[in-house]
Short mmCIF file of C-alpha atoms in Angstrom, two decimals:
data_model
loop_
_atom_site.label_atom_id
_atom_site.label_comp_id
_atom_site.label_asym_id
_atom_site.label_seq_id
_atom_site.Cartn_x
_atom_site.Cartn_y
_atom_site.Cartn_z
CA UNK A 1 0.15 0.31 -0.20
CA UNK A 2 1.48 3.52 -0.88
CA UNK A 3 1.39 6.38 1.35
CA UNK A 4 -1.37 8.92 1.58
CA UNK A 5 0.75 11.55 0.99
CA UNK A 6 1.61 8.89 -2.93
CA UNK A 7 -2.10 8.77 -2.87
CA UNK A 8 -2.37 12.09 -2.71
CA UNK A 9 0.10 13.60 -5.08
CA UNK A 10 -1.46 11.08 -7.80
CA UNK A 11 -4.61 13.83 -7.59
CA UNK A 12 -3.55 16.84 -6.47
CA UNK A 13 -0.31 18.75 -7.35
CA UNK A 14 1.19 19.27 -3.20
CA UNK A 15 3.25 22.35 -2.28
CA UNK A 16 5.73 22.61 0.53
CA UNK A 17 4.71 25.59 3.24
CA UNK A 18 7.76 26.40 4.39
CA UNK A 19 11.49 27.88 3.54
CA UNK A 20 12.96 25.05 5.33
CA UNK A 21 15.06 23.51 2.63
CA UNK A 22 16.21 20.26 4.53
CA UNK A 23 12.19 19.51 4.67
CA UNK A 24 11.78 20.91 1.22
CA UNK A 25 14.95 18.20 -0.09
CA UNK A 26 13.27 15.62 1.75
CA UNK A 27 9.77 15.95 0.95
CA UNK A 28 10.27 16.82 -2.60
CA UNK A 29 7.44 18.96 -3.28
CA UNK A 30 6.25 20.70 -6.79
CA UNK A 31 6.32 24.11 -5.55
CA UNK A 32 6.96 25.18 -2.64
CA UNK A 33 5.49 29.02 -0.71
CA UNK A 34 7.15 31.47 2.19
CA UNK A 35 6.21 34.45 3.62
CA UNK A 36 7.30 36.70 6.20
CA UNK A 37 6.53 34.48 9.25
CA UNK A 38 8.05 31.69 6.71
CA UNK A 39 10.99 33.94 6.26
CA UNK A 40 11.73 35.14 9.88
CA UNK A 41 11.88 31.86 10.71
CA UNK A 42 14.76 30.74 8.17
CA UNK A 43 16.43 33.81 8.96
CA UNK A 44 17.21 32.66 12.51
CA UNK A 45 18.43 29.34 10.49
CA UNK A 46 22.21 29.30 10.55
CA UNK A 47 22.52 27.50 7.15
CA UNK A 48 21.09 31.42 5.98
CA UNK A 49 23.42 33.57 7.64
CA UNK A 50 25.28 34.09 5.01
CA UNK A 51 22.35 34.70 3.07
CA UNK A 52 21.47 37.83 5.15
CA UNK A 53 25.10 39.47 5.36
CA UNK A 54 24.77 39.95 1.72
CA UNK A 55 21.35 41.11 2.10
CA UNK A 56 22.65 43.35 4.32
CA UNK A 57 25.99 44.76 2.77
CA UNK A 58 23.92 44.36 -1.29
CA UNK A 59 21.03 46.91 0.79
CA UNK A 60 23.42 49.79 1.70
CA UNK A 61 21.12 50.79 4.31
CA UNK A 62 18.05 50.55 3.19
CA UNK A 63 16.12 47.93 5.29
CA UNK A 64 13.73 47.17 3.03
CA UNK A 65 15.20 46.60 0.18
CA UNK A 66 17.11 44.35 2.26
CA UNK A 67 14.41 42.69 3.15
CA UNK A 68 13.55 41.54 -0.62
CA UNK A 69 16.95 40.16 -1.05
CA UNK A 70 16.91 37.95 1.48
CA UNK A 71 13.10 37.22 0.39
CA UNK A 72 14.45 36.84 -3.24
CA UNK A 73 17.73 34.75 -1.86
CA UNK A 74 15.80 32.19 0.35
CA UNK A 75 13.23 32.17 -3.12
CA UNK A 76 16.72 31.46 -5.61
CA UNK A 77 17.83 27.98 -2.78
CA UNK A 78 13.81 27.04 -2.53
CA UNK A 79 14.49 26.96 -6.36
CA UNK A 80 17.17 24.97 -6.72
CA UNK A 81 15.26 22.04 -5.14
CA UNK A 82 11.87 22.23 -6.60
CA UNK A 83 10.51 21.85 -10.17
CA UNK A 84 7.98 24.16 -10.03
CA UNK A 85 7.55 27.53 -8.10
CA UNK A 86 7.99 29.66 -5.23
CA UNK A 87 5.26 31.85 -4.15
CA UNK A 88 6.68 35.42 -3.14
CA UNK A 89 4.76 37.52 -0.98
CA UNK A 90 4.69 41.78 -1.07
CA UNK A 91 5.04 43.77 2.04
CA UNK A 92 1.59 43.24 3.68
CA UNK A 93 1.70 46.70 5.17
CA UNK A 94 1.35 47.67 0.98
CA UNK A 95 -2.05 45.72 1.02
CA UNK A 96 -4.79 48.62 0.99
CA UNK A 97 -2.08 50.54 -1.98
CA UNK A 98 -2.88 48.94 -5.66
CA UNK A 99 0.14 51.21 -7.03
CA UNK A 100 2.68 50.48 -4.49
CA UNK A 101 1.77 46.23 -4.16
CA UNK A 102 2.44 46.83 -7.99
CA UNK A 103 5.48 48.88 -8.00
CA UNK A 104 6.64 45.91 -5.16
CA UNK A 105 5.87 42.99 -6.91
CA UNK A 106 7.42 44.67 -9.49
CA UNK A 107 10.73 45.02 -7.98
CA UNK A 108 10.41 41.56 -6.66
CA UNK A 109 10.61 40.46 -10.29
CA UNK A 110 13.48 42.50 -11.70
CA UNK A 111 15.35 40.86 -8.13
CA UNK A 112 14.89 37.71 -9.00
CA UNK A 113 16.21 38.72 -13.16
CA UNK A 114 19.23 39.77 -11.95
CA UNK A 115 20.00 36.25 -10.24
CA UNK A 116 19.46 34.60 -13.71
CA UNK A 117 15.49 33.52 -12.93
CA UNK A 118 12.88 34.31 -14.84
CA UNK A 119 8.97 34.63 -14.29
CA UNK A 120 7.54 31.59 -14.91
CA UNK A 121 9.46 30.67 -12.37
CA UNK A 122 7.94 32.62 -9.40
CA UNK A 123 4.27 33.36 -8.35
CA UNK A 124 4.37 36.98 -6.44
CA UNK A 125 2.16 36.20 -3.18
CA UNK A 126 -0.05 39.37 -2.26
CA UNK A 127 -3.25 39.84 0.72
CA UNK A 128 -7.09 39.29 -1.05
CA UNK A 129 -7.70 42.66 -0.54
CA UNK A 130 -9.72 44.85 -3.33
CA UNK A 131 -6.20 46.83 -3.97
CA UNK A 132 -4.28 43.47 -4.13
CA UNK A 133 -6.62 42.03 -6.58
CA UNK A 134 -7.11 44.65 -9.14
CA UNK A 135 -2.78 45.09 -8.81
CA UNK A 136 -3.26 41.43 -9.89
CA UNK A 137 -5.08 42.48 -12.03
CA UNK A 138 -2.10 44.73 -13.73
CA UNK A 139 0.52 42.38 -13.02
CA UNK A 140 -0.98 39.45 -14.61
CA UNK A 141 -1.76 41.21 -17.87
CA UNK A 142 1.75 42.52 -17.95
CA UNK A 143 3.41 38.33 -17.55
CA UNK A 144 3.63 38.09 -13.93
CA UNK A 145 2.02 35.45 -11.97
CA UNK A 146 0.56 35.74 -8.54
CA UNK A 147 -0.92 33.93 -5.93
CA UNK A 148 -3.46 35.82 -4.03
CA UNK A 149 -3.45 34.11 -0.10
CA UNK A 150 -5.54 35.51 3.24
CA UNK A 151 -8.75 34.34 1.36
CA UNK A 152 -11.93 33.82 3.47
CA UNK A 153 -14.31 34.57 1.69
CA UNK A 154 -16.44 33.56 -1.17
CA UNK A 155 -16.42 37.29 -2.33
CA UNK A 156 -12.25 37.21 -2.16
CA UNK A 157 -12.48 34.48 -4.76
CA UNK A 158 -15.35 35.63 -7.26
CA UNK A 159 -13.43 38.79 -7.60
CA UNK A 160 -10.23 37.01 -8.23
CA UNK A 161 -11.29 34.58 -11.04
CA UNK A 162 -13.27 37.55 -12.62
CA UNK A 163 -9.40 39.19 -12.48
CA UNK A 164 -7.36 36.28 -14.15
CA UNK A 165 -5.44 35.82 -11.42
CA UNK A 166 -3.00 32.55 -11.78
CA UNK A 167 -3.81 31.01 -8.17
CA UNK A 168 -5.07 31.43 -4.60
CA UNK A 169 -4.90 30.34 -1.27
CA UNK A 170 -8.00 29.97 0.35
CA UNK A 171 -6.88 29.52 4.22
CA UNK A 172 -8.36 26.66 5.54
CA UNK A 173 -7.22 26.15 8.99
CA UNK A 174 -7.47 29.69 10.23
CA UNK A 175 -11.60 29.69 8.84
CA UNK A 176 -11.60 26.47 11.56
CA UNK A 177 -10.11 28.85 13.90
CA UNK A 178 -12.42 31.56 13.56
CA UNK A 179 -15.54 29.40 13.74
CA UNK A 180 -14.04 26.78 16.05
CA UNK A 181 -13.59 29.41 18.85
CA UNK A 182 -17.17 30.83 18.10
CA UNK A 183 -19.06 27.91 18.95
CA UNK A 184 -16.73 25.47 21.03
CA UNK A 185 -17.34 22.85 17.78
CA UNK A 186 -14.11 20.72 17.19
CA UNK A 187 -15.47 19.60 13.24
CA UNK A 188 -14.16 17.62 11.36
CA UNK A 189 -14.01 16.16 7.74
CA UNK A 190 -16.93 17.28 5.53
CA UNK A 191 -18.46 19.13 8.20
CA UNK A 192 -15.64 21.92 8.56
CA UNK A 193 -16.13 25.34 7.67
CA UNK A 194 -12.15 25.25 6.17
CA UNK A 195 -12.82 22.88 3.96
CA UNK A 196 -16.94 23.51 3.17
CA UNK A 197 -15.43 27.05 1.78
CA UNK A 198 -12.39 25.65 -0.75
CA UNK A 199 -15.35 23.12 -1.52
CA UNK A 200 -17.42 25.69 -2.74
CA UNK A 201 -14.39 28.05 -4.71
CA UNK A 202 -13.13 24.88 -5.91
CA UNK A 203 -16.45 23.63 -7.83
CA UNK A 204 -18.02 27.91 -8.38
CA UNK A 205 -14.59 28.09 -10.34
CA UNK A 206 -14.98 24.38 -12.29
CA UNK A 207 -18.70 24.85 -13.08
CA UNK A 208 -17.66 28.49 -14.55
CA UNK A 209 -14.36 27.73 -16.36
CA UNK A 210 -12.56 29.84 -14.75
CA UNK A 211 -8.95 28.72 -14.70
CA UNK A 212 -7.36 30.07 -11.45
CA UNK A 213 -6.36 27.62 -9.85
CA UNK A 214 -7.43 26.51 -6.22
CA UNK A 215 -4.49 25.87 -2.84
CA UNK A 216 -5.79 25.23 0.05
CA UNK A 217 -3.65 26.53 2.64
CA UNK A 218 -2.96 26.85 6.18
CA UNK A 219 -3.90 22.67 7.39
CA UNK A 220 -4.52 22.36 11.21
CA UNK A 221 -4.58 18.53 10.69
CA UNK A 222 -4.55 15.77 8.36
CA UNK A 223 -8.06 15.62 8.27
CA UNK A 224 -8.68 18.81 6.30
CA UNK A 225 -6.08 17.76 3.71
CA UNK A 226 -7.85 14.26 3.14
CA UNK A 227 -10.79 15.97 2.78
CA UNK A 228 -10.07 18.16 -0.10
CA UNK A 229 -8.04 15.63 -1.84
CA UNK A 230 -8.64 16.57 -5.33
CA UNK A 231 -8.35 19.86 -5.00
CA UNK A 232 -6.07 21.93 -7.56
CA UNK A 233 -3.43 22.37 -5.12
CA UNK A 234 -2.52 22.14 -1.50
CA UNK A 235 0.40 24.28 0.04
CA UNK A 236 1.33 21.35 3.03
CA UNK A 237 3.65 22.02 6.60
CA UNK A 238 6.16 19.56 6.96
CA UNK A 239 5.01 18.01 10.15
CA UNK A 240 1.39 17.31 7.87
CA UNK A 241 3.57 16.38 5.55
CA UNK A 242 5.30 13.97 7.25
CA UNK A 243 2.18 12.32 9.25
CA UNK A 244 0.67 11.67 5.16
CA UNK A 245 3.65 10.19 4.28
CA UNK A 246 4.04 7.81 7.21
CA UNK A 247 0.16 7.01 6.92
CA UNK A 248 -0.59 3.51 4.97
CA UNK A 249 -4.59 3.83 4.91
CA UNK A 250 -6.66 4.54 2.06
CA UNK A 251 -6.88 8.14 0.51
CA UNK A 252 -10.55 8.74 -1.33
CA UNK A 253 -11.11 11.80 -3.79
CA UNK A 254 -13.13 14.15 -2.56
CA UNK A 255 -13.32 16.89 -5.63
CA UNK A 256 -12.67 16.62 -9.07
CA UNK A 257 -14.41 18.76 -12.21
CA UNK A 258 -18.06 17.89 -12.96
CA UNK A 259 -19.55 18.37 -9.20
CA UNK A 260 -22.26 20.83 -9.47
CA UNK A 261 -21.35 24.43 -8.43
CA UNK A 262 -23.23 27.73 -8.53
CA UNK A 263 -23.78 30.30 -11.02
CA UNK A 264 -21.01 32.96 -12.13
CA UNK A 265 -21.40 36.38 -10.40
CA UNK A 266 -19.63 39.22 -11.41
CA UNK A 267 -18.39 41.94 -8.25
CA UNK A 268 -17.36 45.51 -8.76
CA UNK A 269 -16.04 47.41 -5.58
CA UNK A 270 -18.59 48.52 -4.19
CA UNK A 271 -20.63 44.92 -4.45
CA UNK A 272 -17.31 43.29 -2.97
CA UNK A 273 -16.39 45.36 -0.26
CA UNK A 274 -20.16 44.83 1.26
CA UNK A 275 -19.96 40.98 0.68
CA UNK A 276 -16.55 41.25 2.57
CA UNK A 277 -18.20 43.46 5.36
CA UNK A 278 -21.41 41.13 5.55
CA UNK A 279 -18.63 38.09 6.24
CA UNK A 280 -17.71 38.45 10.08
CA UNK A 281 -15.45 35.68 9.96
CA UNK A 282 -13.53 37.08 6.75
CA UNK A 283 -13.48 40.42 7.23
CA UNK A 284 -11.81 39.82 11.31
CA UNK A 285 -9.32 36.87 9.79
CA UNK A 286 -8.20 38.77 6.66
CA UNK A 287 -7.22 41.66 9.02
CA UNK A 288 -5.62 40.15 11.36
CA UNK A 289 -3.78 38.05 9.32
CA UNK A 290 -2.58 41.26 7.22
CA UNK A 291 -1.49 42.71 10.95
CA UNK A 292 0.38 39.36 11.68
CA UNK A 293 2.42 39.42 8.82
CA UNK A 294 3.89 43.22 8.85
CA UNK A 295 3.93 42.44 12.73
CA UNK A 296 6.37 39.67 11.39
CA UNK A 297 8.07 41.79 8.48
CA UNK A 298 9.22 44.31 11.19
CA UNK A 299 10.78 41.84 12.90
CA UNK A 300 12.42 40.34 9.97
CA UNK A 301 13.93 44.56 8.99
CA UNK A 302 15.22 44.82 12.80
CA UNK A 303 16.65 41.68 12.41
CA UNK A 304 18.55 42.80 9.25
CA UNK A 305 18.80 46.89 9.82
#
């Protein structure tokens, strides 16, 4: 019997949610994702000491530039170990500034290109605010593919698809956290609100012929992963990847093209903002996620100062 991880790989593209090179080398994912929190953890590992020192020296005292240089160096190291793409995130403090997000993304692309890495190996991660989605729409038209993160609401997913975004990362675990805190219920399998959210988005995209890839993220347990087997992609931390690799049980595919979804909806800015406002969970978790990523970005800057 093959492991559940091997079975999952037969129906879903597995992505590593880590900047740990040893874990990536061991678990051999197709793609990998990073964010300010993961970069902060990486910056404290001995193997990245030289990359930190080089980022400081090349930045000439510009701390923001040093952070970007370090993020690109981590991304470069990851790309040596995977066949696919690495996601690198725009500063969360720009989440409500569309023009600044676009400019920062293009700067990251340029830094990668200076190291001989083209856009075909990259995804630029941007928070799924209205401003972030509009910046991503411009970037996609410019040939820069994007990963829209901190996605909690169906309205965010709908707007991302209409903007032609390459990939979205709905946060299963953080949705689960919110509902568990509100109700006290430890949701399992298909009853998990995070699982239900991603399943609804997946079916909506397939029903309406959207090309945007759905990549479930932020998992709390392997049950959530198993309930989304068949999703386009799943980005999973090393501990849960190890658990799946050690499990020899049978994994059943849950999501596949052809399952019934909802009719296409189009949202302008006011409709998007109202729908997000009406979703207390999404409103709270989006704001919290931006604050947490911004806080870790500040810690990384302090480390590089």
